[in-house]
Amino acid sequence: MERLIEGAGKLGMKLTTGQVKQFELYYQELVEWNKKMNLTAITDYSSVQVKHFLDSLTVTLALPEEVTSPDFNIVDIGTGAGFPSVPLKILFPEPGLVLLEPTRKKTAFLHHIIGKLALKNVEVLNSRAEEAAHLPAYREQFALVLSRAVALLPTLVELALPFCRIGGTFIAQKKGEIGEEVTRAKEAIAVLGGALRQTRKVESDEFADARYLVIIDKIHSTPGKYPRRPGVPKRRPI
Ligand code: SAM
């Protein structure tokens, strides 16, 4: 895990021996399960350390200070094999975490990996965001909403902001040329009760392409009709 240890160090984090062992185990299980189902196209040891583990940990650049407070909680929309929130949970074990993922095979892996890594206070929710966001147990309940590689921003904010409590934050991980995507999302952000705080470039020579954290504050309640029916946010973004 040398590349991860070094990259995390540059982000200001020193991984403990226990955390390194957890990442090692995560890697082994990911690759093993990937033989029987499609979890990731990235499987070589070095690339997983950088493109999955370290990339997930770049979220720490924008984490609110309250991350260790008892009522802090996180939901990861479309987490797939657990990115970005499972690496984050390895570093910050305290906050409650909901892993939202509609593909049942992936949720089987998520159940397996949280058991293997002995992570506490984690719920795996097998649902689409459009459905789960209307359930009172999840609607406007989270201090932090995360999402990586799920949808273009105008769609993604409709899937994510309804989960965020007022005063909370949504961080979307994005890469490439995102200026126009962010501009196109501005109306949706406002309609859904958000305010764009910052598009922060991740300064790291570990990544060949440009990576960004789009940081959105939740300042008003999301109108009850959002998110719209499954598939509509993608087909007809606000
Ligand atoms: N976030 C993970 C990562 O960065 O590796 C997975 C990214 S994968 C490209 C996109 C994931 O989003 C898939 O696992 C898919 O099932 C999930 N997804 C797609 N539409 C969704 C929706 N409407 N609600 C929740 N999850 C969704």
PDB file of C-alpha atoms and ligand atoms in Angstrom:
ATOM      1  CA  MET A   1       0.000   0.000   0.000  1.00  0.00           C
ATOM      2  CA  GLU A   2       3.000   2.290  -0.527  1.00  0.00           C
ATOM      3  CA  ARG A   3       1.335   4.520  -3.102  1.00  0.00           C
ATOM      4  CA  LEU A   4      -1.701   4.997  -0.888  1.00  0.00           C
ATOM      5  CA  ILE A   5       0.415   5.706   2.196  1.00  0.00           C
ATOM      6  CA  GLU A   6       2.488   8.244   0.284  1.00  0.00           C
ATOM      7  CA  GLY A   7      -0.495   9.916  -1.388  1.00  0.00           C
ATOM      8  CA  ALA A   8      -2.447  10.090   1.867  1.00  0.00           C
ATOM      9  CA  GLY A   9       0.626  11.641   3.506  1.00  0.00           C
ATOM     10  CA  LYS A  10       0.582  14.400   0.896  1.00  0.00           C
ATOM     11  CA  LEU A  11      -3.057  15.035   1.787  1.00  0.00           C
ATOM     12  CA  GLY A  12      -1.993  15.392   5.418  1.00  0.00           C
ATOM     13  CA  MET A  13      -3.076  11.962   6.663  1.00  0.00           C
ATOM     14  CA  LYS A  14      -0.873   9.384   8.319  1.00  0.00           C
ATOM     15  CA  LEU A  15      -2.408   5.927   8.000  1.00  0.00           C
ATOM     16  CA  THR A  16      -2.066   3.599  10.995  1.00  0.00           C
ATOM     17  CA  THR A  17      -0.892  -0.004  10.591  1.00  0.00           C
ATOM     18  CA  GLY A  18      -4.466  -1.136  11.270  1.00  0.00           C
ATOM     19  CA  GLN A  19      -5.864   1.117   8.551  1.00  0.00           C
ATOM     20  CA  VAL A  20      -3.267  -0.104   6.042  1.00  0.00           C
ATOM     21  CA  LYS A  21      -4.309  -3.690   6.846  1.00  0.00           C
ATOM     22  CA  GLN A  22      -7.951  -2.761   6.257  1.00  0.00           C
ATOM     23  CA  PHE A  23      -7.095  -1.275   2.839  1.00  0.00           C
ATOM     24  CA  GLU A  24      -5.088  -4.396   1.986  1.00  0.00           C
ATOM     25  CA  LEU A  25      -8.062  -6.597   2.845  1.00  0.00           C
ATOM     26  CA  TYR A  26     -10.425  -4.313   0.936  1.00  0.00           C
ATOM     27  CA  TYR A  27      -8.196  -4.673  -2.135  1.00  0.00           C
ATOM     28  CA  GLN A  28      -8.075  -8.479  -1.887  1.00  0.00           C
ATOM     29  CA  GLU A  29     -11.844  -8.843  -1.461  1.00  0.00           C
ATOM     30  CA  LEU A  30     -12.588  -6.357  -4.249  1.00  0.00           C
ATOM     31  CA  VAL A  31     -10.442  -8.267  -6.722  1.00  0.00           C
ATOM     32  CA  GLU A  32     -11.758 -11.652  -5.572  1.00  0.00           C
ATOM     33  CA  TRP A  33     -15.429 -10.628  -5.874  1.00  0.00           C
ATOM     34  CA  ASN A  34     -14.709  -8.882  -9.154  1.00  0.00           C
ATOM     35  CA  LYS A  35     -14.010 -12.314 -10.681  1.00  0.00           C
ATOM     36  CA  LYS A  36     -17.674 -13.230 -10.292  1.00  0.00           C
ATOM     37  CA  MET A  37     -19.369  -9.849 -10.768  1.00  0.00           C
ATOM     38  CA  ASN A  38     -18.593  -6.514 -12.361  1.00  0.00           C
ATOM     39  CA  LEU A  39     -17.561  -4.231  -9.508  1.00  0.00           C
ATOM     40  CA  THR A  40     -14.718  -2.306 -11.109  1.00  0.00           C
ATOM     41  CA  ALA A  41     -12.631  -2.098 -14.267  1.00  0.00           C
ATOM     42  CA  ILE A  42      -9.615  -1.071 -12.177  1.00  0.00           C
ATOM     43  CA  THR A  43      -8.015  -4.098 -10.559  1.00  0.00           C
ATOM     44  CA  ASP A  44      -4.231  -3.837 -10.522  1.00  0.00           C
ATOM     45  CA  TYR A  45      -2.704  -3.262  -7.120  1.00  0.00           C
ATOM     46  CA  SER A  46      -1.143   0.091  -7.833  1.00  0.00           C
ATOM     47  CA  SER A  47      -4.130   1.582  -9.684  1.00  0.00           C
ATOM     48  CA  VAL A  48      -6.673   0.581  -7.023  1.00  0.00           C
ATOM     49  CA  GLN A  49      -4.547   2.321  -4.394  1.00  0.00           C
ATOM     50  CA  VAL A  50      -4.591   5.576  -6.344  1.00  0.00           C
ATOM     51  CA  LYS A  51      -7.757   5.597  -8.450  1.00  0.00           C
ATOM     52  CA  HIS A  52     -10.100   4.143  -5.838  1.00  0.00           C
ATOM     53  CA  PHE A  53      -8.608   4.481  -2.358  1.00  0.00           C
ATOM     54  CA  LEU A  54      -6.625   7.709  -2.609  1.00  0.00           C
ATOM     55  CA  ASP A  55      -9.172   9.353  -4.902  1.00  0.00           C
ATOM     56  CA  SER A  56     -11.878   8.604  -2.304  1.00  0.00           C
ATOM     57  CA  LEU A  57      -9.739  10.119   0.447  1.00  0.00           C
ATOM     58  CA  THR A  58      -9.414  13.425  -1.437  1.00  0.00           C
ATOM     59  CA  VAL A  59     -12.886  14.194  -0.019  1.00  0.00           C
ATOM     60  CA  THR A  60     -11.067  14.925   3.262  1.00  0.00           C
ATOM     61  CA  LEU A  61      -9.889  18.199   1.686  1.00  0.00           C
ATOM     62  CA  ALA A  62     -13.443  19.492   2.099  1.00  0.00           C
ATOM     63  CA  LEU A  63     -14.677  17.635   5.193  1.00  0.00           C
ATOM     64  CA  PRO A  64     -16.483  19.774   7.752  1.00  0.00           C
ATOM     65  CA  GLU A  65     -14.790  19.987  11.159  1.00  0.00           C
ATOM     66  CA  GLU A  66     -17.785  18.303  12.822  1.00  0.00           C
ATOM     67  CA  VAL A  67     -16.931  14.989  11.111  1.00  0.00           C
ATOM     68  CA  THR A  68     -16.021  13.467  14.476  1.00  0.00           C
ATOM     69  CA  SER A  69     -19.053  14.812  16.367  1.00  0.00           C
ATOM     70  CA  PRO A  70     -21.605  12.201  17.504  1.00  0.00           C
ATOM     71  CA  ASP A  71     -24.535  13.388  15.375  1.00  0.00           C
ATOM     72  CA  PHE A  72     -22.519  13.642  12.155  1.00  0.00           C
ATOM     73  CA  ASN A  73     -23.688  11.214   9.489  1.00  0.00           C
ATOM     74  CA  ILE A  74     -22.994  10.480   5.834  1.00  0.00           C
ATOM     75  CA  VAL A  75     -24.846   8.995   2.877  1.00  0.00           C
ATOM     76  CA  ASP A  76     -23.028   7.882  -0.279  1.00  0.00           C
ATOM     77  CA  ILE A  77     -25.290   7.970  -3.344  1.00  0.00           C
ATOM     78  CA  GLY A  78     -24.568   5.187  -5.874  1.00  0.00           C
ATOM     79  CA  THR A  79     -21.619   3.884  -3.884  1.00  0.00           C
ATOM     80  CA  GLY A  80     -20.980   0.840  -6.117  1.00  0.00           C
ATOM     81  CA  ALA A  81     -18.196  -1.122  -4.411  1.00  0.00           C
ATOM     82  CA  GLY A  82     -18.021   1.479  -1.621  1.00  0.00           C
ATOM     83  CA  PHE A  83     -16.427   4.571  -3.162  1.00  0.00           C
ATOM     84  CA  PRO A  84     -15.794   7.143  -1.840  1.00  0.00           C
ATOM     85  CA  SER A  85     -17.295   6.471   1.592  1.00  0.00           C
ATOM     86  CA  VAL A  86     -15.785   3.127   2.677  1.00  0.00           C
ATOM     87  CA  PRO A  87     -12.173   4.408   2.460  1.00  0.00           C
ATOM     88  CA  LEU A  88     -13.361   7.475   4.358  1.00  0.00           C
ATOM     89  CA  LYS A  89     -14.986   5.267   7.012  1.00  0.00           C
ATOM     90  CA  ILE A  90     -11.669   3.466   7.499  1.00  0.00           C
ATOM     91  CA  LEU A  91     -10.105   6.820   8.404  1.00  0.00           C
ATOM     92  CA  PHE A  92     -13.095   8.243  10.274  1.00  0.00           C
ATOM     93  CA  PRO A  93     -14.864   5.321  11.991  1.00  0.00           C
ATOM     94  CA  GLU A  94     -17.286   7.391  14.121  1.00  0.00           C
ATOM     95  CA  PRO A  95     -19.921   8.905  11.800  1.00  0.00           C
ATOM     96  CA  GLY A  96     -22.950   6.846  10.866  1.00  0.00           C
ATOM     97  CA  LEU A  97     -22.854   5.856   7.201  1.00  0.00           C
ATOM     98  CA  VAL A  98     -25.544   4.826   4.722  1.00  0.00           C
ATOM     99  CA  LEU A  99     -24.344   3.115   1.548  1.00  0.00           C
ATOM    100  CA  LEU A 100     -27.029   3.656  -1.091  1.00  0.00           C
ATOM    101  CA  GLU A 101     -26.806   1.330  -4.076  1.00  0.00           C
ATOM    102  CA  PRO A 102     -29.618  -0.020  -6.285  1.00  0.00           C
ATOM    103  CA  THR A 103     -27.740  -3.003  -7.770  1.00  0.00           C
ATOM    104  CA  ARG A 104     -28.334  -6.012  -5.526  1.00  0.00           C
ATOM    105  CA  LYS A 105     -25.085  -7.784  -6.417  1.00  0.00           C
ATOM    106  CA  LYS A 106     -23.116  -4.733  -5.371  1.00  0.00           C
ATOM    107  CA  THR A 107     -25.012  -4.510  -2.082  1.00  0.00           C
ATOM    108  CA  ALA A 108     -24.059  -8.158  -1.421  1.00  0.00           C
ATOM    109  CA  PHE A 109     -20.424  -7.125  -1.743  1.00  0.00           C
ATOM    110  CA  LEU A 110     -21.005  -4.095   0.502  1.00  0.00           C
ATOM    111  CA  HIS A 111     -22.513  -6.292   3.250  1.00  0.00           C
ATOM    112  CA  HIS A 112     -19.542  -8.629   2.911  1.00  0.00           C
ATOM    113  CA  ILE A 113     -16.885  -5.927   3.022  1.00  0.00           C
ATOM    114  CA  ILE A 114     -18.284  -4.034   6.026  1.00  0.00           C
ATOM    115  CA  GLY A 115     -18.263  -7.350   7.906  1.00  0.00           C
ATOM    116  CA  LYS A 116     -14.712  -8.197   6.803  1.00  0.00           C
ATOM    117  CA  LEU A 117     -13.415  -4.741   7.728  1.00  0.00           C
ATOM    118  CA  ALA A 118     -15.424  -4.779  10.994  1.00  0.00           C
ATOM    119  CA  LEU A 119     -16.893  -1.349  10.244  1.00  0.00           C
ATOM    120  CA  LYS A 120     -19.516  -0.207  12.738  1.00  0.00           C
ATOM    121  CA  ASN A 121     -22.596   1.943  12.311  1.00  0.00           C
ATOM    122  CA  VAL A 122     -23.011   1.290   8.567  1.00  0.00           C
ATOM    123  CA  GLU A 123     -26.311   0.607   6.788  1.00  0.00           C
ATOM    124  CA  VAL A 124     -26.525  -0.790   3.254  1.00  0.00           C
ATOM    125  CA  LEU A 125     -29.629   0.504   1.491  1.00  0.00           C
ATOM    126  CA  ASN A 126     -30.652  -1.320  -1.678  1.00  0.00           C
ATOM    127  CA  SER A 127     -32.593   1.435  -3.432  1.00  0.00           C
ATOM    128  CA  ARG A 128     -32.469   4.136  -6.062  1.00  0.00           C
ATOM    129  CA  ALA A 129     -31.960   7.659  -4.812  1.00  0.00           C
ATOM    130  CA  GLU A 130     -35.275   8.752  -6.383  1.00  0.00           C
ATOM    131  CA  GLU A 131     -37.133   6.357  -4.052  1.00  0.00           C
ATOM    132  CA  ALA A 132     -35.075   6.465  -0.859  1.00  0.00           C
ATOM    133  CA  ALA A 133     -35.050  10.276  -0.807  1.00  0.00           C
ATOM    134  CA  HIS A 134     -38.835  10.313  -0.210  1.00  0.00           C
ATOM    135  CA  LEU A 135     -38.624   8.105   2.891  1.00  0.00           C
ATOM    136  CA  PRO A 136     -38.739  10.169   6.120  1.00  0.00           C
ATOM    137  CA  ALA A 137     -35.864   8.160   7.631  1.00  0.00           C
ATOM    138  CA  TYR A 138     -33.521   9.458   4.928  1.00  0.00           C
ATOM    139  CA  ARG A 139     -35.004  12.713   3.649  1.00  0.00           C
ATOM    140  CA  GLU A 140     -33.011  15.761   4.776  1.00  0.00           C
ATOM    141  CA  GLN A 141     -31.332  13.657   7.459  1.00  0.00           C
ATOM    142  CA  PHE A 142     -27.636  13.798   6.560  1.00  0.00           C
ATOM    143  CA  ALA A 143     -24.851  16.210   7.509  1.00  0.00           C
ATOM    144  CA  LEU A 144     -22.816  15.086   4.510  1.00  0.00           C
ATOM    145  CA  VAL A 145     -23.883  13.627   1.171  1.00  0.00           C
ATOM    146  CA  LEU A 146     -21.195  12.167  -1.076  1.00  0.00           C
ATOM    147  CA  SER A 147     -21.264  10.858  -4.631  1.00  0.00           C
ATOM    148  CA  ARG A 148     -18.648   9.853  -7.174  1.00  0.00           C
ATOM    149  CA  ALA A 149     -19.146   8.939 -10.829  1.00  0.00           C
ATOM    150  CA  VAL A 150     -22.942   8.547 -10.774  1.00  0.00           C
ATOM    151  CA  ALA A 151     -24.428  11.235 -13.047  1.00  0.00           C
ATOM    152  CA  LEU A 152     -23.878  14.652 -14.578  1.00  0.00           C
ATOM    153  CA  LEU A 153     -24.238  17.412 -12.010  1.00  0.00           C
ATOM    154  CA  PRO A 154     -27.707  18.746 -13.026  1.00  0.00           C
ATOM    155  CA  THR A 155     -29.066  15.198 -12.523  1.00  0.00           C
ATOM    156  CA  LEU A 156     -26.875  14.394  -9.559  1.00  0.00           C
ATOM    157  CA  VAL A 157     -28.013  17.338  -7.441  1.00  0.00           C
ATOM    158  CA  GLU A 158     -31.613  16.153  -7.777  1.00  0.00           C
ATOM    159  CA  LEU A 159     -30.554  12.700  -6.554  1.00  0.00           C
ATOM    160  CA  ALA A 160     -28.357  13.979  -3.738  1.00  0.00           C
ATOM    161  CA  LEU A 161     -29.570  17.286  -2.241  1.00  0.00           C
ATOM    162  CA  PRO A 162     -32.907  15.891  -0.949  1.00  0.00           C
ATOM    163  CA  PHE A 163     -30.880  13.710   1.486  1.00  0.00           C
ATOM    164  CA  CYS A 164     -28.948  16.660   2.874  1.00  0.00           C
ATOM    165  CA  ARG A 165     -30.156  18.370   6.035  1.00  0.00           C
ATOM    166  CA  ILE A 166     -30.325  22.167   6.092  1.00  0.00           C
ATOM    167  CA  GLY A 167     -26.871  23.347   7.119  1.00  0.00           C
ATOM    168  CA  GLY A 168     -25.345  20.170   5.669  1.00  0.00           C
ATOM    169  CA  THR A 169     -23.075  19.733   2.671  1.00  0.00           C
ATOM    170  CA  PHE A 170     -23.052  17.784  -0.581  1.00  0.00           C
ATOM    171  CA  ILE A 171     -19.655  16.968  -2.089  1.00  0.00           C
ATOM    172  CA  ALA A 172     -19.616  15.612  -5.649  1.00  0.00           C
ATOM    173  CA  GLN A 173     -16.350  14.195  -6.967  1.00  0.00           C
ATOM    174  CA  LYS A 174     -15.800  15.102 -10.584  1.00  0.00           C
ATOM    175  CA  LYS A 175     -13.040  14.899 -13.138  1.00  0.00           C
ATOM    176  CA  GLY A 176     -12.125  16.460 -16.475  1.00  0.00           C
ATOM    177  CA  GLU A 177     -13.516  19.684 -17.863  1.00  0.00           C
ATOM    178  CA  ILE A 178     -16.389  20.477 -15.524  1.00  0.00           C
ATOM    179  CA  GLY A 179     -16.894  24.232 -15.971  1.00  0.00           C
ATOM    180  CA  GLU A 180     -19.897  23.915 -18.272  1.00  0.00           C
ATOM    181  CA  GLU A 181     -21.401  21.067 -16.246  1.00  0.00           C
ATOM    182  CA  VAL A 182     -21.290  23.208 -13.105  1.00  0.00           C
ATOM    183  CA  THR A 183     -22.814  26.179 -14.936  1.00  0.00           C
ATOM    184  CA  ARG A 184     -25.640  24.011 -16.252  1.00  0.00           C
ATOM    185  CA  ALA A 185     -26.359  22.745 -12.715  1.00  0.00           C
ATOM    186  CA  LYS A 186     -26.836  26.187 -11.182  1.00  0.00           C
ATOM    187  CA  GLU A 187     -30.593  26.337 -11.657  1.00  0.00           C
ATOM    188  CA  ALA A 188     -31.097  22.822 -10.281  1.00  0.00           C
ATOM    189  CA  ILE A 189     -28.919  23.626  -7.257  1.00  0.00           C
ATOM    190  CA  ALA A 190     -31.064  26.670  -6.447  1.00  0.00           C
ATOM    191  CA  VAL A 191     -34.397  24.864  -7.031  1.00  0.00           C
ATOM    192  CA  LEU A 192     -33.356  22.015  -4.725  1.00  0.00           C
ATOM    193  CA  GLY A 193     -32.330  24.317  -1.850  1.00  0.00           C
ATOM    194  CA  GLY A 194     -28.589  24.363  -2.409  1.00  0.00           C
ATOM    195  CA  ALA A 195     -25.921  27.026  -2.849  1.00  0.00           C
ATOM    196  CA  LEU A 196     -22.680  26.354  -4.668  1.00  0.00           C
ATOM    197  CA  ARG A 197     -19.868  27.094  -2.217  1.00  0.00           C
ATOM    198  CA  GLN A 198     -16.818  26.125  -4.247  1.00  0.00           C
ATOM    199  CA  THR A 199     -15.433  24.029  -7.048  1.00  0.00           C
ATOM    200  CA  ARG A 200     -12.162  22.935  -5.538  1.00  0.00           C
ATOM    201  CA  LYS A 201      -9.387  21.476  -7.657  1.00  0.00           C
ATOM    202  CA  VAL A 202      -7.608  18.526  -6.097  1.00  0.00           C
ATOM    203  CA  GLU A 203      -3.935  19.453  -6.306  1.00  0.00           C
ATOM    204  CA  SER A 204      -2.128  16.146  -6.577  1.00  0.00           C
ATOM    205  CA  ASP A 205       0.505  14.825  -8.941  1.00  0.00           C
ATOM    206  CA  GLU A 206      -0.883  11.306  -8.334  1.00  0.00           C
ATOM    207  CA  PHE A 207      -3.649  11.839 -10.874  1.00  0.00           C
ATOM    208  CA  ALA A 208      -3.003  12.313 -14.564  1.00  0.00           C
ATOM    209  CA  ASP A 209      -6.352  14.063 -15.118  1.00  0.00           C
ATOM    210  CA  ALA A 210      -7.831  17.087 -13.321  1.00  0.00           C
ATOM    211  CA  ARG A 211     -10.027  16.203 -10.332  1.00  0.00           C
ATOM    212  CA  TYR A 212     -12.465  18.420  -8.492  1.00  0.00           C
ATOM    213  CA  LEU A 213     -14.682  18.516  -5.458  1.00  0.00           C
ATOM    214  CA  VAL A 214     -17.910  20.380  -6.150  1.00  0.00           C
ATOM    215  CA  ILE A 215     -19.030  21.581  -2.728  1.00  0.00           C
ATOM    216  CA  ILE A 216     -22.675  22.580  -2.286  1.00  0.00           C
ATOM    217  CA  ASP A 217     -24.277  23.837   0.932  1.00  0.00           C
ATOM    218  CA  LYS A 218     -27.892  23.034   1.742  1.00  0.00           C
ATOM    219  CA  ILE A 219     -29.510  26.329   2.682  1.00  0.00           C
ATOM    220  CA  HIS A 220     -33.255  25.681   2.144  1.00  0.00           C
ATOM    221  CA  SER A 221     -35.563  22.694   2.291  1.00  0.00           C
ATOM    222  CA  THR A 222     -35.982  20.744  -0.982  1.00  0.00           C
ATOM    223  CA  PRO A 223     -39.541  21.012  -2.414  1.00  0.00           C
ATOM    224  CA  GLY A 224     -41.458  17.770  -1.790  1.00  0.00           C
ATOM    225  CA  LYS A 225     -41.836  16.855  -5.464  1.00  0.00           C
ATOM    226  CA  TYR A 226     -38.075  16.259  -5.831  1.00  0.00           C
ATOM    227  CA  PRO A 227     -36.532  13.943  -6.727  1.00  0.00           C
ATOM    228  CA  ARG A 228     -38.978  13.091  -9.497  1.00  0.00           C
ATOM    229  CA  ARG A 229     -39.804   9.505 -10.527  1.00  0.00           C
ATOM    230  CA  PRO A 230     -36.932   7.039 -11.188  1.00  0.00           C
ATOM    231  CA  GLY A 231     -35.144   7.935 -14.398  1.00  0.00           C
ATOM    232  CA  VAL A 232     -36.710  11.384 -14.813  1.00  0.00           C
ATOM    233  CA  PRO A 233     -33.807  13.351 -13.246  1.00  0.00           C
ATOM    234  CA  LYS A 234     -31.525  11.779 -15.835  1.00  0.00           C
ATOM    235  CA  ARG A 235     -33.870  12.062 -18.827  1.00  0.00           C
ATOM    236  CA  ARG A 236     -35.055  15.582 -18.085  1.00  0.00           C
ATOM    237  CA  PRO A 237     -32.600  17.369 -15.774  1.00  0.00           C
ATOM    238  CA  ILE A 238     -33.935  20.567 -14.168  1.00  0.00           C
TER     239      ILE A 238
HETATM  240  N1  SAM B   1     -19.506   5.599  -6.674  1.00  0.00           N
HETATM  241  C1  SAM B   1     -18.877   4.384  -7.144  1.00  0.00           C
HETATM  242  C2  SAM B   1     -17.471   4.675  -7.625  1.00  0.00           C
HETATM  243  O1  SAM B   1     -17.118   5.845  -7.739  1.00  0.00           O
HETATM  244  O2  SAM B   1     -16.732   3.713  -7.901  1.00  0.00           O
HETATM  245  C3  SAM B   1     -19.704   3.699  -8.247  1.00  0.00           C
HETATM  246  C4  SAM B   1     -19.772   4.454  -9.526  1.00  0.00           C
HETATM  247  S1  SAM B   1     -20.684   3.592 -10.770  1.00  0.00           S
HETATM  248  C5  SAM B   1     -20.022   4.241 -12.227  1.00  0.00           C
HETATM  249  C6  SAM B   1     -22.300   4.337 -10.642  1.00  0.00           C
HETATM  250  C7  SAM B   1     -23.149   3.714  -9.560  1.00  0.00           C
HETATM  251  O3  SAM B   1     -24.324   4.528  -9.358  1.00  0.00           O
HETATM  252  C8  SAM B   1     -23.632   2.320  -9.894  1.00  0.00           C
HETATM  253  O4  SAM B   1     -23.258   1.413  -8.900  1.00  0.00           O
HETATM  254  C9  SAM B   1     -25.137   2.467 -10.033  1.00  0.00           C
HETATM  255  O5  SAM B   1     -25.839   1.318  -9.611  1.00  0.00           O
HETATM  256  C10 SAM B   1     -25.416   3.679  -9.151  1.00  0.00           C
HETATM  257  N2  SAM B   1     -26.631   4.423  -9.539  1.00  0.00           N
HETATM  258  C11 SAM B   1     -27.043   4.717 -10.794  1.00  0.00           C
HETATM  259  N3  SAM B   1     -28.217   5.374 -10.764  1.00  0.00           N
HETATM  260  C12 SAM B   1     -28.548   5.518  -9.451  1.00  0.00           C
HETATM  261  C13 SAM B   1     -29.676   6.096  -8.778  1.00  0.00           C
HETATM  262  N4  SAM B   1     -30.677   6.658  -9.463  1.00  0.00           N
HETATM  263  N5  SAM B   1     -29.703   6.054  -7.429  1.00  0.00           N
HETATM  264  C14 SAM B   1     -28.672   5.480  -6.745  1.00  0.00           C
HETATM  265  N6  SAM B   1     -27.594   4.905  -7.340  1.00  0.00           N
HETATM  266  C15 SAM B   1     -27.535   4.928  -8.667  1.00  0.00           C
END
